XYZ file of C-alpha atoms in Angstrom:
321
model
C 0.000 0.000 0.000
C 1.408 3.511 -1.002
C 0.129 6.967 -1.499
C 0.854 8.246 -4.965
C -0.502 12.152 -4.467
C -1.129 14.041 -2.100
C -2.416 17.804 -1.618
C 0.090 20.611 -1.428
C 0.954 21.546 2.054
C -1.144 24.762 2.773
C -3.820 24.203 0.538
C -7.064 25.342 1.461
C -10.251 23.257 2.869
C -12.420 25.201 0.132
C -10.897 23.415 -2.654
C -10.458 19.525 -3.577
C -7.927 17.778 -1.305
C -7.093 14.729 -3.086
C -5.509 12.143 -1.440
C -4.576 9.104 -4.678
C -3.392 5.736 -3.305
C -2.541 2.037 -5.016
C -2.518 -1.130 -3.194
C 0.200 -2.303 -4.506
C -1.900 -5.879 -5.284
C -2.866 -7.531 -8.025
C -6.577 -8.166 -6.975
C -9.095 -6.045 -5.667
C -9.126 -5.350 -1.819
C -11.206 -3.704 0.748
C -9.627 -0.620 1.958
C -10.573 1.566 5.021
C -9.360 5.274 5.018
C -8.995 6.988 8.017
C -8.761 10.707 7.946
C -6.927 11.780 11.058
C -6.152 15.388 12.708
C -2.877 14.670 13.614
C -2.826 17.078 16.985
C -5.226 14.985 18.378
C -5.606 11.961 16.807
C -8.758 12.537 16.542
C -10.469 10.452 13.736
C -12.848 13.208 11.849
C -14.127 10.938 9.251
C -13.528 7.418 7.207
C -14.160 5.826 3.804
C -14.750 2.049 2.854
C -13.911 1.564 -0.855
C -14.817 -2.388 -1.559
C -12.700 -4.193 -3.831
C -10.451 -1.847 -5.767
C -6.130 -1.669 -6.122
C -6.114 1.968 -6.212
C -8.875 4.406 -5.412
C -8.810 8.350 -4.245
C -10.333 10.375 -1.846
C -11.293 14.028 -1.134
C -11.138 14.880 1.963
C -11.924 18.639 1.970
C -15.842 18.003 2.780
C -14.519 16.308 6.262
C -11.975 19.327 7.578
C -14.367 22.133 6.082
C -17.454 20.267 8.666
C -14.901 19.875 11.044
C -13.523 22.975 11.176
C -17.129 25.035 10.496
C -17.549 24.384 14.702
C -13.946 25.106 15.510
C -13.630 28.942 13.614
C -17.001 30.297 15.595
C -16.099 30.321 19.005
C -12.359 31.539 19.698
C -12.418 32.166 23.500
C -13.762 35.456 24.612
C -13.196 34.372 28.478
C -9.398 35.088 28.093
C -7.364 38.926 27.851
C -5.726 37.104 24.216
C -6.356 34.146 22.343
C -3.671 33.047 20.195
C -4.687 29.811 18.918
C -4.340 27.943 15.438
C -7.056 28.338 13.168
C -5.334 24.952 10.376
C -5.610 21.800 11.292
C -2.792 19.173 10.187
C -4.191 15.742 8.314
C -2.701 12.314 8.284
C -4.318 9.234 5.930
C -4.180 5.775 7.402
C -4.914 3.304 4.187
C -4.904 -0.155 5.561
C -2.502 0.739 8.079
C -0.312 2.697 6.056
C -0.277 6.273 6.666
C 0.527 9.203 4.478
C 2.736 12.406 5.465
C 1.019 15.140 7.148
C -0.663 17.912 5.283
C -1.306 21.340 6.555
C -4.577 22.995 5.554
C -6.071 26.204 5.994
C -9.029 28.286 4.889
C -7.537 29.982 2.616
C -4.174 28.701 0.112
C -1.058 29.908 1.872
C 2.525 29.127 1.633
C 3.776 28.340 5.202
C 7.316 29.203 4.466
C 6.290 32.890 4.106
C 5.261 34.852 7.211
C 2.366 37.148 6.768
C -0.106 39.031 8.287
C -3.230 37.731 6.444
C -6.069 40.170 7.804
C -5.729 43.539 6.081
C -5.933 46.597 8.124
C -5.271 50.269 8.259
C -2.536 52.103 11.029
C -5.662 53.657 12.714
C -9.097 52.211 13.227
C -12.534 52.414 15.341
C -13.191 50.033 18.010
C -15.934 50.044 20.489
C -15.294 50.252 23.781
C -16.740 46.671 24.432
C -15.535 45.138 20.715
C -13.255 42.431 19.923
C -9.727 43.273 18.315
C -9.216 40.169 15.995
C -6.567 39.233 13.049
C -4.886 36.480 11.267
C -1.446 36.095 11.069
C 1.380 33.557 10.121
C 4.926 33.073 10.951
C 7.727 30.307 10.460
C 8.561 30.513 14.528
C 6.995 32.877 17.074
C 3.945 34.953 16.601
C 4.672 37.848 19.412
C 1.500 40.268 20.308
C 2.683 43.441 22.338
C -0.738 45.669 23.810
C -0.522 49.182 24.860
C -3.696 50.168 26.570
C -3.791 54.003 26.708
C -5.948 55.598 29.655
C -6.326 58.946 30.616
C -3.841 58.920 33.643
C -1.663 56.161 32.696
C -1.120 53.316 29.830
C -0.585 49.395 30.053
C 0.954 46.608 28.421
C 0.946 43.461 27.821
C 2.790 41.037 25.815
C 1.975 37.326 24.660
C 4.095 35.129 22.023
C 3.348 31.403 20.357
C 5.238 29.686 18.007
C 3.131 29.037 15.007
C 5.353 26.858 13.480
C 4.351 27.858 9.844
C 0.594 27.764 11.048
C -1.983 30.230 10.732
C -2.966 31.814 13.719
C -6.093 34.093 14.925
C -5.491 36.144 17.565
C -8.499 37.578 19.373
C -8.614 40.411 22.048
C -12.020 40.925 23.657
C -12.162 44.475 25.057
C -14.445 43.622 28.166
C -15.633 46.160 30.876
C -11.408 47.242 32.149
C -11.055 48.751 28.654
C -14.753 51.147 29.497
C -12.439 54.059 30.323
C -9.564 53.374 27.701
C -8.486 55.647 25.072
C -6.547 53.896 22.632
C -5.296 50.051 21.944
C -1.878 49.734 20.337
C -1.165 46.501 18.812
C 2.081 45.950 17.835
C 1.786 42.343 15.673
C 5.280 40.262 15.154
C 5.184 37.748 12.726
C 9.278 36.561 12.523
C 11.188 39.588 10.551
C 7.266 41.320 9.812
C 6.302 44.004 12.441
C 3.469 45.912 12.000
C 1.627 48.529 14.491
C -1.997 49.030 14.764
C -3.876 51.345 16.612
C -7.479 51.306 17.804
C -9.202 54.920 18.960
C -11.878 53.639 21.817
C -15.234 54.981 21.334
C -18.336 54.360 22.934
C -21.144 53.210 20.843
C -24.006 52.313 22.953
C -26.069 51.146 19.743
C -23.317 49.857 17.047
C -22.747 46.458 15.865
C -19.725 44.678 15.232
C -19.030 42.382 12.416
C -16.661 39.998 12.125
C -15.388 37.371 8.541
C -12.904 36.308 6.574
C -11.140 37.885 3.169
C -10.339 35.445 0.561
C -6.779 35.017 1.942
C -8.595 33.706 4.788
C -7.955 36.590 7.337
C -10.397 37.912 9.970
C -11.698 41.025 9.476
C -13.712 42.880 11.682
C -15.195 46.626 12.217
C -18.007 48.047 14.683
C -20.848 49.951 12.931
C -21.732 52.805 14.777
C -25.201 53.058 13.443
C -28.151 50.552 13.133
C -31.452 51.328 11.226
C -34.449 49.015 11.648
C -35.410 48.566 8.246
C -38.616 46.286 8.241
C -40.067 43.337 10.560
C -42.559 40.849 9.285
C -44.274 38.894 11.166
C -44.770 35.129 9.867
C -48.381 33.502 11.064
C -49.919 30.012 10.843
C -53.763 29.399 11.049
C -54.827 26.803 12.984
C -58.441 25.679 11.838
C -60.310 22.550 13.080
C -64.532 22.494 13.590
C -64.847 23.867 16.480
C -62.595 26.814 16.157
C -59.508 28.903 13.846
C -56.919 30.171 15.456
C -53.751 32.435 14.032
C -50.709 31.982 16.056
C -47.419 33.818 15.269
C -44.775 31.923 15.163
C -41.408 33.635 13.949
C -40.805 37.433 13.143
C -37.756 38.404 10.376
C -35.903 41.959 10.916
C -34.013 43.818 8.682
C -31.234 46.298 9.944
C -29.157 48.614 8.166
C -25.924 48.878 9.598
C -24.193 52.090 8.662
C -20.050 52.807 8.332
C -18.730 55.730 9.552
C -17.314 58.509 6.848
C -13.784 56.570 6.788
C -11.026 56.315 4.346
C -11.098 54.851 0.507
C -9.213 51.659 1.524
C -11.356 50.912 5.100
C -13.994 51.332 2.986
C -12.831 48.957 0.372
C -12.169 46.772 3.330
C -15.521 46.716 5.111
C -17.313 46.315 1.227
C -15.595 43.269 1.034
C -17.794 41.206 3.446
C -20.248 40.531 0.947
C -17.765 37.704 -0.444
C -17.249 36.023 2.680
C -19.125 32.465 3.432
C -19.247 33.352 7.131
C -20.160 36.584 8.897
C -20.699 36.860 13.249
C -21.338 39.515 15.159
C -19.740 40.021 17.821
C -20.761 40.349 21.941
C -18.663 40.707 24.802
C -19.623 36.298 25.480
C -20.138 35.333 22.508
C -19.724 35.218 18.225
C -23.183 34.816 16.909
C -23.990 33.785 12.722
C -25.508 36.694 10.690
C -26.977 36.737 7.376
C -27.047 39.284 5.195
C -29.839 40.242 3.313
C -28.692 41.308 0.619
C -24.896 40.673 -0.610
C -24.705 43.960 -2.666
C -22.317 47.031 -2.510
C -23.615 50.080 -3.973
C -20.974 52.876 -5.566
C -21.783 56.333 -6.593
C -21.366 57.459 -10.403
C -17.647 57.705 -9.828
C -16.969 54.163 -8.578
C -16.473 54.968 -4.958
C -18.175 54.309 -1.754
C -18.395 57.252 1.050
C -20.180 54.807 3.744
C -20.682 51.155 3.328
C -24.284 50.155 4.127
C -25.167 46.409 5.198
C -28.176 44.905 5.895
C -28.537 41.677 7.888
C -31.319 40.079 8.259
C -32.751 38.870 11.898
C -34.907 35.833 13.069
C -36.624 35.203 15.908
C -39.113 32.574 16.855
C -42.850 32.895 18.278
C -43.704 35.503 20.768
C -43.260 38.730 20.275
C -40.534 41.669 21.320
């Protein structure tokens, strides 16, 4: 038994990861794949191909149901989460098991260190909002903060060697950062430094959204403003001889969330979200799925946006407000 292809390391979970393998017999066999995460060795799914000498398998269906769960809920209990958001893949074909294979959600080369969320030198953040990014590096990952309050400033400083792995790091700003100013980030990736800064404003009504560009980055930014747009209300009728009743059993909302007046290239950035698969919003406990309603950016007759617009659309069951 032998593997005779394999994926590129660093490929991405979105595409076809096909593993190609021969039995090295002359007659058909029964062969049981095992597809393995190989930090764990946790089996996340298996094949039975009955009576073949070579056969191949794509895996990418397995990691992307796997990993669905796994990229929703970094930890918000923690001051920083730097955690790996790849997962590394073994094949065991009859026993025989194939080199590991790095994968991510996006195709990356894990030789190259990079800081895979974009992002501007200065940005919004709300005062209770999560600071989140995606970065890479071929050794250590270091994250310095600088807190800036009115009479005095903090730091601190956390490090993890990625190891060529993507990593998300995720700062929730809980109720110590209230009377904050600014949040300096200073993001290491090996010989890649890169400072960030986040002005702290309070926005008792904004939003914040968080997803992924197509290099497979977090993005995130807080709208300040949120419209209700419509709400329908969704009713069944209940009829029988003796009596009809209506009962209402789910109401949909649409709100507008509304962009400050920022620069071209925020702009650009925020716009962006209507290509990504997954979009959360983001609490101080928890990241919750949104939907948008409608995945459409609007420009002006010169091609430019002055303030992105999104609507997402809202569920809720029964009952009402």
């Amino acid at each position: 038994m032998k593997f005779t292809k394999l994926p590129l390391n660093g490929a991405s979970w979105a595409d076809e990861l096909l593993y190609t393998f021969d039995t090295e017999f002359a007659e058909p066999i029964d062969v049981i794949v095992d597809i393995i995460n190989s930090d764990t060795r946790e089996i996340i799914g298996q094949q039975r191909l009955r009576g073949v000498t070579t056969g191949s398998i794509n895996i990418a269906p397995y990691i992307r149901s796997k990993m669905q769960a796994l990229q929703v809920a970094p930890s918000l209990d923690r001051p920083i989460s730097i955690s790996p958001s790849s997962i590394v893949i073994s094949l065991r074909c009859n026993g025989t098991w194939s080199d590991s294979r790095l994968f991510f959600r996006a195709t990356y080369d894990p030789l190259r260190p990079a800081i895979i969320s974009q992002y501007v030198a200065t940005q919004r953040m709300k005062h209770d909002g999560i600071i989140a990014l995606t970065a890479t590096a071929t050794n250590i990952v270091a994250v310095e903060l600088k807190t800036a309050f009115a009479d005095h400033t903090s730091t601190m400083r956390y490090t993890l060697n990625a190891a060529g792995r993507p990593v998300d790091i995720v700062i929730p700003l809980g109720s110590s950062y209230r009377e904050a100013r600014s949040v300096t980030l200073t993001l290491t990736c090996d010989s890649i430094k890169r400072t960030i800064t986040y002005n702290i404003e309070q926005m008792p009504e904004g939003r914040q959204l968080l997803w992924y560009n197509s290099r497979g980055g977090i993005e995130t930014y807080p709208f300040a403003t949120a419209l209700r747009v419509s709400d329908t209300a969704h009713v069944r009728t209940v009829a029988t001889k003796e009596y009809t009743a209506n009962t209402l059993i789910s109401q949909t909302s649409v709100v507008r969330l509304l962009s400050a007046f920022e620069r071209r290239n925020e702009l650009e950035r925020i716009a962006d979200i209507i290509n990504s698969p997954d979009i959360f919003e983001a609490t101080t406990t928890a990241l919750k799925p949104v939907e948008l309603n409608r995945r459409t950016v609007e420009y002006d007759k010169h091609g430019t946006i002055h303030q992105a617009s999104i609507e997402i659309r809202e569920y809720r069951k029964g009952g009402r407000r």
